[in-house]
């Protein structure tokens, strides 16, 4: 039975992390535990950069993007001695458990601390939705909605100028944002790391549909493809259609979280506290068949996630 827990955010931030922090804090307080916020991920744990939290510490944050706990990468946390220092800090602060909100890298740190006797629960927080053990990651929906709004605006100017706009979206090595946003904006093509692509076929489709009256084009490229400039230049050369590239970048990481992100973050945060309350650690909370569940961290890290092949095929069958 945990009496005092910590919560931290680690790796890239994501909209909805604050909603998760709020849920963890309020749920734990309600269950009679003390709560500390650990700032700047594992760095804050090592440096003792912590703040005591009460119910008011998390007032007015559910609608805010970013993370009030700040986030950071702490590369040295891969070392056993550093993890042991983290464990010692937990003991020094009287922490019986930690909720770690982040991605796979952060979960490895959580697994290491759990193995050293500090129960840790991982919550999936990343805009990329690239965590295999869960259908959904906190921040994904907000990022996709932001990207969609931005591309709708780009379409206005692409239309006015009879241009082709190539838009690069985030996702690290995954194309989940790209394929869903591509479908949502009615992109003519989506290029992702998971599927082969054929620029000549895309160019030919553009030329043919231009003849039938289409005047502008939107092509979404996942950042993981790593060739946005090349794709832009090649499609211009192949089609003669004026082409512009836009890299949406970190705008996708900010902003007020959507309903979906706030609700799922709240459910996951609550579930994490329920586990720690029972002294259970070394688990990741995720979503499976649209329900909140938890899974062993090592098992979570060994899973693979299928790409959305059906959506990819439908997109190409409804484009042009
Ligand atoms: P994410 O959590 O979004 O995947 P990173 O891969 O950058 O982001 O990892 C975040 C942090 O998690 C790292 O800076 C480090 O502190 C910790 N971490 C990553 N990999 C490991 C590992 N193998 N062992 C222990 N801690 C790790
Ligand atoms: O994992 C979230 C993410 O925004 C990825 O989509 C992107 O590749 C990466 O983080 C960018 O990281 P940084 O904030 O270090 O530029």
CSV table of C-alpha atoms and ligand atoms in Angstrom, one decimal:
chain,number,residue,atom,x,y,z
A,1,UNK,CA,0.0,0.0,0.0
A,2,UNK,CA,1.6,3.2,-1.2
A,3,UNK,CA,1.6,6.2,1.2
A,4,UNK,CA,3.5,8.7,-0.9
A,5,UNK,CA,4.0,8.7,-4.7
A,6,UNK,CA,5.7,10.8,-7.3
A,7,UNK,CA,4.6,11.8,-10.8
A,8,UNK,CA,6.9,12.9,-13.6
A,9,UNK,CA,6.7,13.6,-17.3
A,10,UNK,CA,9.6,12.4,-19.5
A,11,UNK,CA,10.6,12.5,-23.2
A,12,UNK,CA,8.7,14.7,-25.6
A,13,UNK,CA,5.7,16.6,-24.1
A,14,UNK,CA,2.2,15.9,-25.4
A,15,UNK,CA,-1.1,17.7,-24.9
A,16,UNK,CA,-3.1,15.9,-22.2
A,17,UNK,CA,-0.1,15.3,-20.0
A,18,UNK,CA,-1.4,17.9,-17.6
A,19,UNK,CA,-4.8,16.2,-17.5
A,20,UNK,CA,-2.9,13.0,-16.5
A,21,UNK,CA,-0.9,14.7,-13.8
A,22,UNK,CA,-4.1,16.2,-12.4
A,23,UNK,CA,-5.8,12.9,-12.3
A,24,UNK,CA,-2.8,11.2,-10.7
A,25,UNK,CA,-2.5,13.9,-8.1
A,26,UNK,CA,-6.2,14.1,-7.2
A,27,UNK,CA,-6.8,10.4,-7.2
A,28,UNK,CA,-3.8,9.8,-4.9
A,29,UNK,CA,-4.8,12.6,-2.5
A,30,UNK,CA,-8.4,11.2,-2.4
A,31,UNK,CA,-7.0,7.8,-1.5
A,32,UNK,CA,-5.0,9.4,1.4
A,33,UNK,CA,-1.6,9.4,-0.2
A,34,UNK,CA,0.9,12.2,-0.3
A,35,UNK,CA,2.0,13.3,-3.8
A,36,UNK,CA,5.1,15.0,-5.2
A,37,UNK,CA,5.6,16.3,-8.7
A,38,UNK,CA,9.1,15.5,-10.0
A,39,UNK,CA,10.3,18.1,-12.4
A,40,UNK,CA,12.1,17.5,-15.7
A,41,UNK,CA,11.8,13.8,-15.9
A,42,UNK,CA,14.5,11.5,-14.4
A,43,UNK,CA,16.8,14.6,-14.1
A,44,UNK,CA,14.5,16.0,-11.4
A,45,UNK,CA,14.5,12.7,-9.6
A,46,UNK,CA,18.3,12.6,-9.5
A,47,UNK,CA,18.5,16.3,-8.5
A,48,UNK,CA,15.7,16.2,-6.0
A,49,UNK,CA,13.8,18.8,-8.0
A,50,UNK,CA,10.4,18.0,-6.6
A,51,UNK,CA,7.3,19.9,-5.4
A,52,UNK,CA,4.8,18.8,-2.8
A,53,UNK,CA,1.4,18.7,-4.4
A,54,UNK,CA,-2.1,19.4,-3.1
A,55,UNK,CA,-5.4,19.4,-4.8
A,56,UNK,CA,-4.9,23.1,-5.8
A,57,UNK,CA,-1.5,22.4,-7.4
A,58,UNK,CA,-3.4,20.9,-10.3
A,59,UNK,CA,-6.3,23.4,-10.5
A,60,UNK,CA,-6.9,25.0,-13.9
A,61,UNK,CA,-4.4,22.8,-15.8
A,62,UNK,CA,-6.7,20.2,-17.5
A,63,UNK,CA,-7.1,22.5,-20.5
A,64,UNK,CA,-3.4,23.5,-20.8
A,65,UNK,CA,-1.0,22.0,-23.3
A,66,UNK,CA,2.6,21.2,-22.4
A,67,UNK,CA,3.4,19.9,-18.9
A,68,UNK,CA,3.5,21.9,-15.7
A,69,UNK,CA,6.1,19.4,-14.5
A,70,UNK,CA,8.4,20.3,-17.4
A,71,UNK,CA,10.0,17.4,-19.3
A,72,UNK,CA,13.5,16.5,-20.3
A,73,UNK,CA,15.6,13.7,-21.6
A,74,UNK,CA,18.1,12.2,-19.2
A,75,UNK,CA,20.5,10.1,-21.3
A,76,UNK,CA,22.6,8.9,-18.3
A,77,UNK,CA,19.5,7.1,-16.8
A,78,UNK,CA,20.4,4.1,-19.0
A,79,UNK,CA,23.3,3.4,-16.6
A,80,UNK,CA,22.7,1.0,-13.7
A,81,UNK,CA,24.6,3.2,-11.2
A,82,UNK,CA,22.5,6.2,-12.2
A,83,UNK,CA,19.3,4.2,-11.8
A,84,UNK,CA,20.5,3.1,-8.4
A,85,UNK,CA,21.0,6.8,-7.5
A,86,UNK,CA,17.4,7.3,-8.6
A,87,UNK,CA,16.2,4.4,-6.4
A,88,UNK,CA,18.2,6.0,-3.4
A,89,UNK,CA,16.5,9.3,-4.0
A,90,UNK,CA,13.1,7.7,-3.9
A,91,UNK,CA,14.0,6.0,-0.6
A,92,UNK,CA,15.4,9.3,0.7
A,93,UNK,CA,12.1,11.1,-0.2
A,94,UNK,CA,10.0,8.3,1.1
A,95,UNK,CA,8.4,7.6,-2.3
A,96,UNK,CA,6.6,4.3,-2.5
A,97,UNK,CA,6.0,4.5,-6.3
A,98,UNK,CA,6.2,6.8,-9.3
A,99,UNK,CA,3.8,7.4,-12.2
A,100,UNK,CA,6.0,8.0,-15.3
A,101,UNK,CA,4.2,9.7,-18.2
A,102,UNK,CA,6.2,9.3,-21.5
A,103,UNK,CA,7.1,6.9,-24.2
A,104,UNK,CA,8.9,3.6,-24.6
A,105,UNK,CA,12.2,5.2,-23.5
A,106,UNK,CA,10.7,6.5,-20.3
A,107,UNK,CA,9.1,3.1,-19.6
A,108,UNK,CA,12.5,1.5,-19.7
A,109,UNK,CA,13.6,3.8,-16.9
A,110,UNK,CA,10.4,2.9,-15.1
A,111,UNK,CA,11.1,-0.8,-15.5
A,112,UNK,CA,14.6,-0.3,-14.2
A,113,UNK,CA,13.4,1.5,-11.0
A,114,UNK,CA,10.7,-1.1,-10.5
A,115,UNK,CA,13.4,-3.8,-10.7
A,116,UNK,CA,15.3,-1.9,-8.0
A,117,UNK,CA,12.2,-2.0,-5.7
A,118,UNK,CA,10.4,1.2,-6.5
A,119,UNK,CA,7.1,0.3,-8.2
A,120,UNK,CA,6.6,2.4,-11.3
A,121,UNK,CA,3.6,2.7,-13.6
A,122,UNK,CA,4.0,4.0,-17.2
A,123,UNK,CA,1.4,6.1,-18.9
A,124,UNK,CA,1.7,6.5,-22.7
A,125,UNK,CA,2.2,10.2,-23.4
A,126,UNK,CA,3.3,11.0,-27.0
A,127,UNK,CA,1.7,12.6,-30.0
A,128,UNK,CA,3.1,9.8,-32.2
A,129,UNK,CA,0.7,7.0,-31.1
A,130,UNK,CA,3.7,4.7,-31.7
A,131,UNK,CA,3.6,2.7,-28.4
A,132,UNK,CA,2.8,-0.8,-29.2
A,133,UNK,CA,0.9,-1.9,-26.1
A,134,UNK,CA,-1.8,0.7,-26.5
A,135,UNK,CA,-4.3,1.6,-29.1
A,136,UNK,CA,-4.0,5.2,-28.0
A,137,UNK,CA,-1.4,7.6,-26.6
A,138,UNK,CA,-2.1,10.8,-24.7
A,139,UNK,CA,-1.7,13.8,-27.1
A,140,UNK,CA,-2.4,11.9,-30.4
A,141,UNK,CA,-5.8,13.3,-31.0
A,142,UNK,CA,-4.9,16.9,-30.3
A,143,UNK,CA,-1.8,16.7,-32.5
A,144,UNK,CA,-3.9,15.3,-35.4
A,145,UNK,CA,-6.5,18.0,-35.0
A,146,UNK,CA,-3.9,20.7,-35.0
A,147,UNK,CA,-2.2,19.2,-38.1
A,148,UNK,CA,-5.6,18.9,-39.8
A,149,UNK,CA,-6.5,22.6,-39.1
A,150,UNK,CA,-3.1,23.7,-40.4
A,151,UNK,CA,-3.4,21.7,-43.6
A,152,UNK,CA,-6.9,23.1,-44.2
A,153,UNK,CA,-5.3,26.5,-44.1
A,154,UNK,CA,-2.5,25.4,-46.4
A,155,UNK,CA,-5.2,24.1,-48.9
A,156,UNK,CA,-6.7,27.6,-49.2
A,157,UNK,CA,-3.4,29.0,-50.5
A,158,UNK,CA,-2.6,25.9,-52.6
A,159,UNK,CA,-6.0,26.3,-54.2
A,160,UNK,CA,-5.5,30.0,-54.9
A,161,UNK,CA,-2.1,29.4,-56.6
A,162,UNK,CA,-2.9,26.1,-58.4
A,163,UNK,CA,-0.1,24.5,-56.4
A,164,UNK,CA,0.8,21.2,-54.9
A,165,UNK,CA,1.5,21.4,-51.2
A,166,UNK,CA,3.7,18.8,-49.6
A,167,UNK,CA,3.1,18.8,-45.8
A,168,UNK,CA,5.4,17.0,-43.4
A,169,UNK,CA,3.8,15.9,-40.2
A,170,UNK,CA,5.5,14.5,-37.0
A,171,UNK,CA,5.5,10.9,-35.9
A,172,UNK,CA,9.1,10.1,-35.4
A,173,UNK,CA,9.5,6.7,-37.2
A,174,UNK,CA,5.7,6.1,-37.4
A,175,UNK,CA,3.1,7.2,-39.9
A,176,UNK,CA,0.0,7.1,-37.7
A,177,UNK,CA,-0.4,10.8,-37.6
A,178,UNK,CA,0.2,11.1,-41.4
A,179,UNK,CA,-2.3,8.5,-42.5
A,180,UNK,CA,-5.1,9.7,-40.3
A,181,UNK,CA,-4.5,13.4,-41.0
A,182,UNK,CA,-4.1,12.6,-44.7
A,183,UNK,CA,-7.5,10.9,-44.6
A,184,UNK,CA,-9.0,13.8,-42.7
A,185,UNK,CA,-7.8,16.5,-45.1
A,186,UNK,CA,-8.6,14.5,-48.3
A,187,UNK,CA,-4.9,14.3,-49.3
A,188,UNK,CA,-4.2,13.0,-52.8
A,189,UNK,CA,-1.4,10.9,-51.4
A,190,UNK,CA,0.2,10.0,-48.0
A,191,UNK,CA,3.8,8.9,-47.8
A,192,UNK,CA,4.7,6.9,-44.7
A,193,UNK,CA,7.7,4.8,-43.5
A,194,UNK,CA,5.5,1.7,-43.2
A,195,UNK,CA,4.6,1.5,-46.9
A,196,UNK,CA,6.5,1.6,-50.2
A,197,UNK,CA,5.8,4.6,-52.3
A,198,UNK,CA,6.0,5.4,-56.0
A,199,UNK,CA,6.6,9.0,-56.8
A,200,UNK,CA,6.2,8.3,-60.5
A,201,UNK,CA,2.7,6.9,-59.9
A,202,UNK,CA,1.7,9.8,-57.8
A,203,UNK,CA,3.0,12.2,-60.4
A,204,UNK,CA,1.1,10.5,-63.2
A,205,UNK,CA,-2.1,10.6,-61.1
A,206,UNK,CA,-1.5,14.3,-60.6
A,207,UNK,CA,-1.0,15.0,-64.3
A,208,UNK,CA,-4.0,12.9,-65.3
A,209,UNK,CA,-6.4,14.5,-62.8
A,210,UNK,CA,-5.1,17.9,-63.7
A,211,UNK,CA,-6.3,17.3,-67.2
A,212,UNK,CA,-9.7,16.4,-65.8
A,213,UNK,CA,-9.9,19.7,-64.0
A,214,UNK,CA,-8.2,19.3,-60.6
A,215,UNK,CA,-6.2,22.4,-59.8
A,216,UNK,CA,-4.3,21.8,-56.6
A,217,UNK,CA,-3.0,18.9,-54.6
A,218,UNK,CA,-2.2,18.1,-50.9
A,219,UNK,CA,0.4,15.4,-50.2
A,220,UNK,CA,1.1,14.5,-46.6
A,221,UNK,CA,4.5,13.1,-45.7
A,222,UNK,CA,5.5,11.5,-42.4
A,223,UNK,CA,8.7,12.9,-41.0
A,224,UNK,CA,10.1,9.4,-40.6
A,225,UNK,CA,10.3,9.1,-44.4
A,226,UNK,CA,13.1,11.7,-44.1
A,227,UNK,CA,12.8,12.9,-47.7
A,228,UNK,CA,10.4,15.8,-47.8
A,229,UNK,CA,12.7,18.1,-49.8
A,230,UNK,CA,13.5,15.4,-52.3
A,231,UNK,CA,9.9,14.4,-52.7
A,232,UNK,CA,8.9,18.1,-53.2
A,233,UNK,CA,11.5,18.7,-55.9
A,234,UNK,CA,10.9,15.4,-57.7
A,235,UNK,CA,7.2,15.8,-57.9
A,236,UNK,CA,7.7,19.3,-59.2
A,237,UNK,CA,10.1,18.1,-61.9
A,238,UNK,CA,7.9,15.2,-62.9
A,239,UNK,CA,4.7,17.1,-63.1
A,240,UNK,CA,5.7,20.7,-63.9
A,241,UNK,CA,3.2,21.7,-61.2
A,242,UNK,CA,4.4,24.4,-58.8
A,243,UNK,CA,5.2,22.7,-55.5
A,244,UNK,CA,5.8,24.0,-52.0
A,245,UNK,CA,6.9,22.2,-48.8
A,246,UNK,CA,5.7,23.0,-45.3
A,247,UNK,CA,7.1,21.3,-42.2
A,248,UNK,CA,4.5,21.6,-39.5
A,249,UNK,CA,7.0,20.8,-36.7
A,250,UNK,CA,6.4,21.5,-33.0
A,251,UNK,CA,3.1,23.3,-33.5
A,252,UNK,CA,1.7,19.8,-33.4
A,253,UNK,CA,2.9,19.3,-29.9
A,254,UNK,CA,1.2,22.3,-28.4
A,255,UNK,CA,-2.3,23.6,-27.7
A,256,UNK,CA,-5.2,22.8,-25.5
A,257,UNK,CA,-5.9,19.1,-25.5
A,258,UNK,CA,-9.1,17.7,-27.1
A,259,UNK,CA,-11.9,16.0,-25.2
A,260,UNK,CA,-10.5,12.6,-26.1
A,261,UNK,CA,-7.0,13.5,-24.8
A,262,UNK,CA,-8.4,14.9,-21.6
A,263,UNK,CA,-10.7,12.0,-20.9
A,264,UNK,CA,-8.3,9.2,-21.7
A,265,UNK,CA,-5.5,11.0,-19.7
A,266,UNK,CA,-7.9,11.2,-16.7
A,267,UNK,CA,-8.9,7.5,-17.0
A,268,UNK,CA,-5.3,6.4,-17.4
A,269,UNK,CA,-4.0,8.6,-14.5
A,270,UNK,CA,-6.7,7.2,-12.2
A,271,UNK,CA,-5.9,3.6,-13.2
A,272,UNK,CA,-2.2,4.1,-12.5
A,273,UNK,CA,-2.9,5.3,-8.9
A,274,UNK,CA,-5.2,2.3,-8.4
A,275,UNK,CA,-2.3,0.0,-9.2
A,276,UNK,CA,0.2,1.8,-7.0
A,277,UNK,CA,-2.3,1.8,-4.2
A,278,UNK,CA,-2.1,-2.0,-4.3
A,279,UNK,CA,1.7,-1.9,-4.3
A,280,UNK,CA,1.7,-3.0,-8.0
A,281,UNK,CA,4.5,-1.7,-10.2
A,282,UNK,CA,6.3,-2.4,-13.5
A,283,UNK,CA,3.1,-2.0,-15.5
A,284,UNK,CA,2.1,0.2,-18.4
A,285,UNK,CA,-1.4,1.5,-18.6
A,286,UNK,CA,-2.9,1.4,-22.1
A,287,UNK,CA,-6.0,1.0,-24.1
A,288,UNK,CA,-7.1,-2.3,-25.6
A,289,UNK,CA,-10.4,-2.8,-27.4
A,290,UNK,CA,-11.2,0.7,-26.4
A,291,UNK,CA,-10.9,-0.1,-22.7
A,292,UNK,CA,-8.2,0.9,-20.2
A,293,UNK,CA,-6.0,-2.0,-19.1
A,294,UNK,CA,-2.5,-2.6,-17.8
A,295,UNK,CA,0.4,-4.8,-19.0
A,296,UNK,CA,3.8,-5.8,-17.7
A,297,UNK,CA,6.4,-3.2,-18.9
A,298,UNK,CA,8.8,-5.8,-20.5
A,299,UNK,CA,5.9,-7.4,-22.3
A,300,UNK,CA,4.7,-3.9,-23.4
A,301,UNK,CA,8.2,-3.1,-24.8
A,302,UNK,CA,8.3,-6.4,-26.8
A,303,UNK,CA,5.0,-5.9,-28.6
A,304,UNK,CA,4.7,-4.6,-32.1
A,305,UNK,CA,1.9,-2.5,-33.5
A,306,UNK,CA,0.3,-3.0,-36.9
A,307,UNK,CA,0.1,-0.1,-39.3
A,308,UNK,CA,-3.3,1.1,-40.4
A,309,UNK,CA,-3.2,-0.7,-43.8
A,310,UNK,CA,-7.0,-0.6,-44.3
A,311,UNK,CA,-7.1,3.2,-43.9
A,312,UNK,CA,-4.0,3.5,-46.2
A,313,UNK,CA,-5.7,1.5,-48.9
A,314,UNK,CA,-9.0,3.4,-48.6
A,315,UNK,CA,-7.2,6.7,-48.8
A,316,UNK,CA,-5.6,5.8,-52.1
A,317,UNK,CA,-8.9,4.4,-53.4
A,318,UNK,CA,-10.7,7.6,-52.7
A,319,UNK,CA,-7.9,10.1,-53.7
A,320,UNK,CA,-7.7,11.8,-57.1
B,1,LIG,P1,10.2,8.6,-24.9
B,1,LIG,O1,10.0,8.3,-23.4
B,1,LIG,O2,9.3,9.6,-25.4
B,1,LIG,O3,10.4,7.3,-25.7
B,1,LIG,P2,13.1,8.9,-24.9
B,1,LIG,O4,13.4,7.7,-25.7
B,1,LIG,O5,13.9,10.2,-25.2
B,1,LIG,O6,11.6,9.4,-25.0
B,1,LIG,O7,13.4,8.5,-23.4
B,1,LIG,C1,13.1,9.4,-22.4
B,1,LIG,C2,14.0,9.2,-21.2
B,1,LIG,O8,13.8,7.9,-20.7
B,1,LIG,C3,15.5,9.2,-21.5
B,1,LIG,O9,16.0,10.5,-21.6
B,1,LIG,C4,16.0,8.5,-20.3
B,1,LIG,O10,16.0,9.3,-19.2
B,1,LIG,C5,15.0,7.4,-20.1
B,1,LIG,N1,15.4,6.1,-20.8
B,1,LIG,C6,15.4,5.9,-22.2
B,1,LIG,N2,15.9,4.7,-22.5
B,1,LIG,C7,16.2,4.1,-21.3
B,1,LIG,C8,16.8,2.9,-20.9
B,1,LIG,N3,17.1,2.0,-21.8
B,1,LIG,N4,17.0,2.6,-19.6
B,1,LIG,C9,16.6,3.6,-18.7
B,1,LIG,N5,16.1,4.8,-19.0
B,1,LIG,C10,15.9,5.1,-20.2
B,2,LIG,O1,7.9,11.9,-30.0
B,2,LIG,C1,7.3,13.2,-30.2
B,2,LIG,C2,8.0,14.0,-31.3
B,2,LIG,O2,7.4,15.2,-31.5
B,2,LIG,C3,8.2,13.3,-32.6
B,2,LIG,O3,7.1,13.3,-33.4
B,2,LIG,C4,9.4,14.0,-33.2
B,2,LIG,O4,10.2,13.2,-34.0
B,2,LIG,C5,10.2,14.3,-31.9
B,2,LIG,O5,9.4,14.2,-30.8
B,2,LIG,C6,10.9,15.7,-31.9
B,2,LIG,O6,11.6,15.8,-30.8
B,2,LIG,P1,12.3,17.1,-30.3
B,2,LIG,O7,11.3,17.8,-29.4
B,2,LIG,O8,13.5,16.7,-29.5
B,2,LIG,O9,12.6,18.0,-31.5
